[in-house]
Amino acid sequence: MGANSAHPNTAHPPEPGDAALTPPTAPVHDFRALALLLGAALALLLLWTTVVPFDKGPDEAEHYRVAHFIYTNGRLPVFAPDGDMYGYVVNREEAFISYASVPGFNYVLAALAMRIAPGGEPYAPLYAARLVSALCVLITVYLAYRTGRLLVPDRPNVALGAALLLVLIPQVSLTGAYVNQDAYTMAVSSWSLYLLLAGWRHGWTFSRAAWLGLALGLVLLGRLNGYVILPFALLVAGLSLRGSVGYALARLFTAGGVAAAVSGWWFVRSYLQTGDPIGIQANLTAWRALAPLRTTPREDGLSLLDVLRGDTPYLVFRTFWGAFGQLEVYFLWPYYALLGAFSLTAALGLAWGGGRWLIGAGRSRAVAQWRQRRFEAFQPAALVLLGLLALGMTALVFWQSWATSFATQGRYLFPAIVPIALLIMLGFAALPLGKTLRPLAQGAALAFLFVLNLIGLFAYTVPAYYL
Amino acid sequence: MLHRLLILLGILAAAALWAGFGWHVFGQRHVIPYDPPVRCLHVALPIAPGHVMTQTFAGRAPGLSGVALAFRTTAAAAVAVELHAHDAQGAATPLAAATLPLPANHPFYTVHVVFPSQAESDGKTYSVRLRRPADTGADAANLGAAPLAWSCWSDGFAHGELYVDGDPAHGDLYFQPLYGRGAADAARAVTDRFQGIRVGIVPAWFWWLGLIVVLLVIPSLAVRAAGGRLGSPPHIVALLVVLPLVGLAMSWGDPRLHRPAVHANAAAPPRAASSAPAAPQLLHALRQQAVGSIAPQETWDRQLTFALEPATAADGTPRLVLRASVNTTVAWRDVTIPANALLTVRADGDLGRWTPDDGPIAVGMTVAVDGQELVTEREILITAAGEAREFIRQLDLAAYAGRALDLTLTTQGDTRNSARLVVWSDLRLR
């Protein structure tokens, strides 16, 4: 894709300072570790994929219904009461609304995999569709490694640790194990983030802008919570595009044009069919029709603050780290307490490292470096922006929990999972523990998640449904 | 030489510890007794003195060695549990019995009743019987203290039937048979699972290979991520020894994996039928026909959707109350209306637990006949200022005598404190 090239495309004159953004020592990939990482991650994801029973991931049956329709009919389903898919009533407050109304390119990919897979119904198509989720998580693991190498090239173990941590989060493993939109959205959002940071660091060539357009187009064809990447992309573009107005506009139009070409067809189709380009209004109309007594916290007269003071943050926290089945099997609370301590330790490490950087010569030096467009300034700025993205995603989840009553789920943070994993590993790497204890803390953090992952799979999921 | 010997010993220790971890986790398996899985709508049923609740089920593996049960209590109580085996003709043979002491005020108290393993349990029919011990007959007047057994209103939870006093009842008891087994059985069960889902030409051993890859490679990567050397045998072996210890430590404190058990006697003595007074007929009738829904926000450990609780009115007569969290829907389907029926619904907010931060609490009610709504009302029970209001509605159902009605109660309120705030509804149908 050209995103990893050390220098911008020479077909266009490089912008002043672009070369300076590349650190003096180009990153050397630890190919052996990377290969082992991807192999082990694939093995772990396949274990989860084969053990999780059908419809024991959130709404898998509804997701699979859309993929299976495309697989058998060779076209997208029409969302309408008299169309191919709409929804059905559970009771006056509960309904299942088809995912056919919202963008879902992941279903097309799943249907393609189902066509290719050898073997017949029922297992081969299902596991082929699930494999798309597993591969999306695998791609995210790879992108976490690449993003880590891009941001902290002098600390390859942080990149490796972040990628490993990502796949060891039990909820991420589960997300790679059933048919859903989250895995796809996670992968394309992570790709967009990587390309944005690569463009910032190495400079914006036409080629890089076009790749970013493709990635953003794929984001637009995924779950709506991934759309938060779009304002982030504009922010990064505003910070990193240098040179003449024409130079900047040309790249913006390139990225925007490719994104529109990739995804525009969906919005036109949706508008023609439902009168709503995104489809969310059609979805809400279906909810009102099929579950008229369903209310959101906002409709109940609660404020966003009320929701934040209630159980919502804890529920988001638990469903970010690990909640299994149709969100009906939870770890016992001490595990979440340990995960809370784990998160707090990483946050303290980040605060300690950031504080040292601010108090030391870092801040004043960074200003000068920023003016010179040096890599040393790009690194903290990018990390701060990624942190803001993670916080923004969290705020969005809370807002959705208030405005809609079905968004209280931590996996909706997964479009920002790469920044979150990187910041956690950086937090552990910055702990003031000395040269002997710090690696032990990093290793212990990963070992803890590894054991938790196995417990989630073999001691919670398996006993709950099989053995 | 010593270095290699230590590594060898480390590998052996790691293998033993992993086997121990596997044994600890899989040594006793929990079986949810349904296939295919259905969602369980949890409802707590009172175990009234003088009544017997019986759940039959089919053994699905050899080595039946226990039953996990779940209770809800308001007061400390005891429940007698008996396990029977049934032959082809239905004759019951008592196998084991135990008396379970239940703590007070527990929303979801799970207990394992274990007994000597039944080697030939696969395919055989068993039953679990719950009742109050005979010496609590004097408790009959205090129906409000009766313990409640969690059940599922979705019929089909278990391959069996729920009976109350010998009559078939709606739904199934919420329980899990436990099967003891060896590590080889556990491994075989996992292999069978893998075998059942083989895709294309992928053989079952591939998944075991995958597990081994995961167990060996991920610790190595963790060592590398911590700054160590990739593939360093001492580091990997050390981590392989430490990991199962961490797992054991974590799972040891997890009652889901390591639950204290009540040991049952090998045989249940025959017991005479209790002479305690019967529970209200209404309780039995409504209990048969209630279905419930779980609010979307409810989670596994808070699926306390509602409970039908016997209570004692001020005049000493037993009555039925519905104890529901806010944002709950409870429906009684196809209730056959007796002659001259008058439906009374009375609801109160629990002002004693209310704080100004909780906001207003409201209750809504819908009564439908054949899908057509007769009444839909919503009333504030506790205002934002903390003023309690009474909600009483009476509906003359005489015109529907002999017909089947659907009655739906919807409680709506602040979700912040749904665990603390409750709505009481007093349902009467005369």
Coordinates of C-alpha atoms in Angstrom, one line a residue, chain A residues 10-272:
Chain A
T10 CA 8.9 11.3 -5.4
A11 CA 6.4 11.9 -8.2
H12 CA 5.4 14.9 -6.1
P13 CA 7.9 17.3 -4.6
P14 CA 8.3 16.4 -0.9
E15 CA 7.0 18.9 1.6
P16 CA 9.6 20.6 3.7
G17 CA 10.3 18.7 6.8
D18 CA 8.7 15.4 5.6
A19 CA 12.1 13.6 5.8
A20 CA 12.6 14.9 9.3
L21 CA 9.5 13.2 10.4
T22 CA 11.1 9.8 9.8
P23 CA 13.3 8.9 12.8
P24 CA 17.0 8.5 12.2
T25 CA 16.8 4.8 12.5
A26 CA 14.2 3.3 10.3
P27 CA 12.1 0.6 12.1
V28 CA 13.3 -3.0 11.7
H29 CA 10.5 -5.4 11.9
D30 CA 10.9 -8.4 14.1
F31 CA 9.5 -10.7 11.4
R32 CA 9.9 -13.9 13.5
A33 CA 7.9 -12.4 16.4
L34 CA 5.3 -11.0 14.0
A35 CA 4.8 -14.3 12.2
L36 CA 4.5 -16.1 15.6
L37 CA 2.1 -13.4 16.8
L38 CA -0.2 -13.8 13.8
G39 CA 0.0 -17.6 13.9
A40 CA -0.8 -17.7 17.6
A41 CA -3.6 -15.1 17.2
L42 CA -5.1 -17.1 14.4
A43 CA -5.0 -20.3 16.4
L44 CA -6.6 -18.6 19.4
L45 CA -9.3 -17.0 17.2
L46 CA -10.0 -20.4 15.6
L47 CA -10.4 -22.0 19.0
W48 CA -12.9 -19.4 20.0
T49 CA -14.6 -19.6 16.6
T50 CA -15.1 -23.3 16.9
V51 CA -16.1 -23.4 20.5
V52 CA -18.7 -20.6 20.6
P53 CA -22.0 -22.1 19.7
F54 CA -24.3 -20.6 17.1
D55 CA -26.1 -17.4 18.3
K56 CA -24.0 -17.3 21.4
G57 CA -22.5 -14.0 20.4
P58 CA -24.7 -10.9 20.5
D59 CA -27.4 -11.1 17.8
E60 CA -25.4 -13.6 15.7
A61 CA -28.6 -15.1 14.3
E62 CA -29.7 -11.7 13.0
H63 CA -26.3 -11.0 11.5
Y64 CA -26.1 -14.4 9.9
R65 CA -29.6 -14.0 8.5
V66 CA -28.4 -11.1 6.4
A67 CA -25.2 -12.8 5.3
H68 CA -27.2 -16.0 4.5
F69 CA -29.7 -14.0 2.4
I70 CA -26.9 -12.5 0.3
Y71 CA -25.3 -16.0 0.0
T72 CA -28.5 -17.6 -1.2
N73 CA -29.9 -14.8 -3.3
G74 CA -26.8 -13.1 -4.6
R75 CA -28.2 -9.6 -3.8
L76 CA -28.7 -7.4 -0.8
P77 CA -31.9 -7.7 1.1
V78 CA -34.5 -5.0 0.9
F79 CA -35.4 -3.6 4.4
A80 CA -39.2 -2.9 4.5
P81 CA -42.3 -4.3 6.2
D82 CA -43.1 -6.0 2.9
G83 CA -39.5 -6.4 1.8
D84 CA -37.0 -9.2 2.3
M85 CA -36.3 -8.4 5.9
Y86 CA -37.8 -6.2 8.6
G87 CA -38.1 -7.5 12.1
Y88 CA -40.3 -9.4 14.4
V89 CA -42.0 -8.7 17.7
V90 CA -40.9 -10.3 21.0
N91 CA -43.2 -8.3 23.1
R92 CA -44.3 -4.7 23.2
E93 CA -40.9 -3.6 24.5
E94 CA -38.7 -6.0 22.7
A95 CA -38.2 -6.7 19.0
F96 CA -35.5 -8.0 16.7
I97 CA -34.9 -5.5 13.9
S98 CA -33.0 -6.8 10.9
Y99 CA -29.6 -5.4 10.2
A100 CA -30.5 -5.1 6.6
S101 CA -31.3 -1.4 7.1
V102 CA -27.8 -0.3 8.1
P103 CA -24.5 -0.4 6.1
G104 CA -23.0 -3.8 6.3
F105 CA -20.3 -4.6 3.7
N106 CA -19.1 -7.3 6.2
Y107 CA -22.2 -9.3 5.2
V108 CA -21.1 -9.2 1.5
L109 CA -17.6 -10.4 2.5
A110 CA -19.2 -13.2 4.7
A111 CA -21.4 -14.2 1.7
L112 CA -18.4 -14.4 -0.5
A113 CA -16.6 -16.6 2.0
M114 CA -19.7 -18.8 2.3
R115 CA -19.7 -19.3 -1.5
I116 CA -16.0 -20.2 -1.5
A117 CA -16.1 -22.6 1.5
P118 CA -16.2 -26.3 0.8
G119 CA -19.0 -28.3 2.4
G120 CA -22.7 -27.8 2.8
E121 CA -25.2 -26.5 5.3
P122 CA -25.3 -25.9 8.1
Y123 CA -21.7 -25.8 9.3
A124 CA -19.6 -24.9 6.3
P125 CA -21.4 -21.6 5.5
L126 CA -21.6 -20.6 9.1
Y127 CA -18.0 -21.1 9.9
A128 CA -17.0 -19.5 6.6
A129 CA -18.9 -16.4 7.7
R130 CA -17.3 -16.5 11.1
L131 CA -13.9 -16.8 9.5
V132 CA -14.4 -13.3 8.1
S133 CA -14.7 -12.0 11.6
A134 CA -11.6 -13.9 12.7
L135 CA -9.6 -12.6 9.8
C136 CA -10.8 -9.0 10.6
V137 CA -9.5 -9.4 14.1
L138 CA -6.3 -10.8 12.8
I139 CA -5.9 -7.8 10.5
T140 CA -6.5 -5.6 13.5
V141 CA -3.8 -7.4 15.4
Y142 CA -1.4 -6.8 12.5
L143 CA -2.4 -3.2 12.3
A144 CA -1.9 -2.7 16.0
Y145 CA 1.7 -4.0 15.6
R146 CA 2.3 -1.7 12.6
T147 CA 0.8 1.3 14.3
G148 CA 2.9 0.6 17.4
R149 CA 6.1 0.4 15.2
L150 CA 5.0 3.7 13.6
L151 CA 4.5 5.5 16.8
V152 CA 7.2 4.1 19.0
P153 CA 9.8 2.7 16.6
D154 CA 12.5 2.6 19.2
R155 CA 10.4 0.2 21.4
P156 CA 9.4 -2.8 19.3
N157 CA 8.3 -4.7 22.4
V158 CA 5.5 -2.1 23.0
A159 CA 4.1 -2.7 19.5
L160 CA 4.3 -6.5 20.0
G161 CA 2.8 -6.3 23.4
A162 CA -0.1 -4.0 22.2
A163 CA -0.9 -6.4 19.4
L164 CA -0.8 -9.4 21.7
L165 CA -2.8 -7.6 24.4
L166 CA -5.5 -6.7 21.8
V167 CA -6.2 -10.3 20.8
L168 CA -6.0 -11.6 24.4
I169 CA -8.9 -9.3 25.5
P170 CA -11.6 -12.0 25.9
Q171 CA -14.3 -9.7 24.3
V172 CA -12.1 -9.2 21.2
S173 CA -11.5 -12.9 20.9
L174 CA -15.3 -13.5 21.1
T175 CA -15.8 -10.7 18.5
G176 CA -13.6 -12.7 16.1
A177 CA -15.6 -15.8 16.8
Y178 CA -19.1 -15.1 15.6
V179 CA -20.8 -13.3 12.6
N180 CA -21.0 -9.6 13.4
Q181 CA -20.3 -6.1 12.2
D182 CA -17.9 -5.2 15.0
A183 CA -14.9 -7.2 13.8
Y184 CA -15.1 -5.6 10.3
T185 CA -15.6 -2.1 11.7
M186 CA -12.7 -2.7 14.0
A187 CA -10.4 -3.7 11.2
V188 CA -11.3 -0.9 8.7
S189 CA -11.2 1.7 11.4
S190 CA -7.8 0.5 12.6
W191 CA -6.6 0.6 9.0
S192 CA -7.8 4.1 8.6
L193 CA -6.0 5.2 11.8
Y194 CA -2.8 3.5 10.6
L195 CA -3.0 5.3 7.2
L196 CA -3.7 8.6 8.9
L197 CA -0.7 8.3 11.1
A198 CA 1.5 7.1 8.3
G199 CA 0.4 10.0 6.2
W200 CA 1.1 12.4 9.0
R201 CA 4.5 11.0 9.6
H202 CA 5.7 10.2 6.1
G203 CA 3.8 12.9 4.2
W204 CA 0.7 12.8 2.0
T205 CA 1.3 11.4 -1.4
F206 CA -1.6 10.9 -3.8
S207 CA -1.2 7.2 -3.4
R208 CA -1.5 7.4 0.4
A209 CA -4.5 9.7 0.1
A210 CA -6.2 7.2 -2.2
W211 CA -5.5 4.3 0.2
L212 CA -7.0 6.4 3.0
G213 CA -10.0 7.1 0.8
L214 CA -10.5 3.4 0.3
A215 CA -10.2 2.7 4.0
L216 CA -12.6 5.5 4.9
G217 CA -15.0 4.2 2.3
L218 CA -14.9 0.8 3.9
V219 CA -15.5 2.4 7.3
L220 CA -18.6 4.1 5.8
L221 CA -19.9 0.7 4.8
G222 CA -19.5 -0.7 8.4
R223 CA -21.2 -0.2 11.7
L224 CA -22.2 3.4 12.4
N225 CA -20.0 3.8 15.5
G226 CA -17.0 3.5 13.2
Y227 CA -18.0 6.8 11.7
V228 CA -16.3 8.6 14.6
I229 CA -13.1 8.0 12.6
L230 CA -14.2 10.6 10.0
P231 CA -14.0 13.7 12.2
F232 CA -10.7 12.3 13.5
A233 CA -9.4 12.0 9.9
L234 CA -10.3 15.6 9.2
L235 CA -8.5 16.7 12.4
V236 CA -5.4 14.7 11.5
A237 CA -5.5 16.1 7.9
G238 CA -5.8 19.6 9.3
L239 CA -2.7 19.0 11.4
S240 CA -0.6 17.2 8.9
L241 CA -1.4 18.7 5.5
R242 CA 1.2 21.3 4.7
G243 CA 2.1 23.2 1.7
S244 CA -0.1 25.2 -0.7
V245 CA -3.9 25.2 -0.5
G246 CA -4.0 23.4 -3.9
Y247 CA -1.7 20.7 -2.6
A248 CA -3.9 20.1 0.5
L249 CA -7.2 20.2 -1.5
A250 CA -5.9 17.8 -4.1
R251 CA -5.2 15.2 -1.4
L252 CA -8.5 15.9 0.4
F253 CA -10.5 15.5 -2.8
T254 CA -8.5 12.4 -3.7
A255 CA -9.3 10.7 -0.3
G256 CA -12.9 12.0 -0.3
G257 CA -13.5 11.0 -3.9
V258 CA -12.2 7.4 -3.4
A259 CA -14.3 7.1 -0.2
A260 CA -17.4 8.3 -2.0
A261 CA -16.8 6.0 -5.0
V262 CA -16.3 3.0 -2.6
S263 CA -19.3 3.7 -0.4
G264 CA -21.7 6.1 -2.2
W265 CA -23.7 3.4 -3.8
W266 CA -24.9 2.2 -0.5
F267 CA -26.3 5.6 0.6
V268 CA -28.0 6.1 -2.8
R269 CA -29.6 2.7 -2.6
S270 CA -30.7 3.2 1.0
Y271 CA -32.2 6.6 0.1
L272 CA -34.1 5.2 -2.8

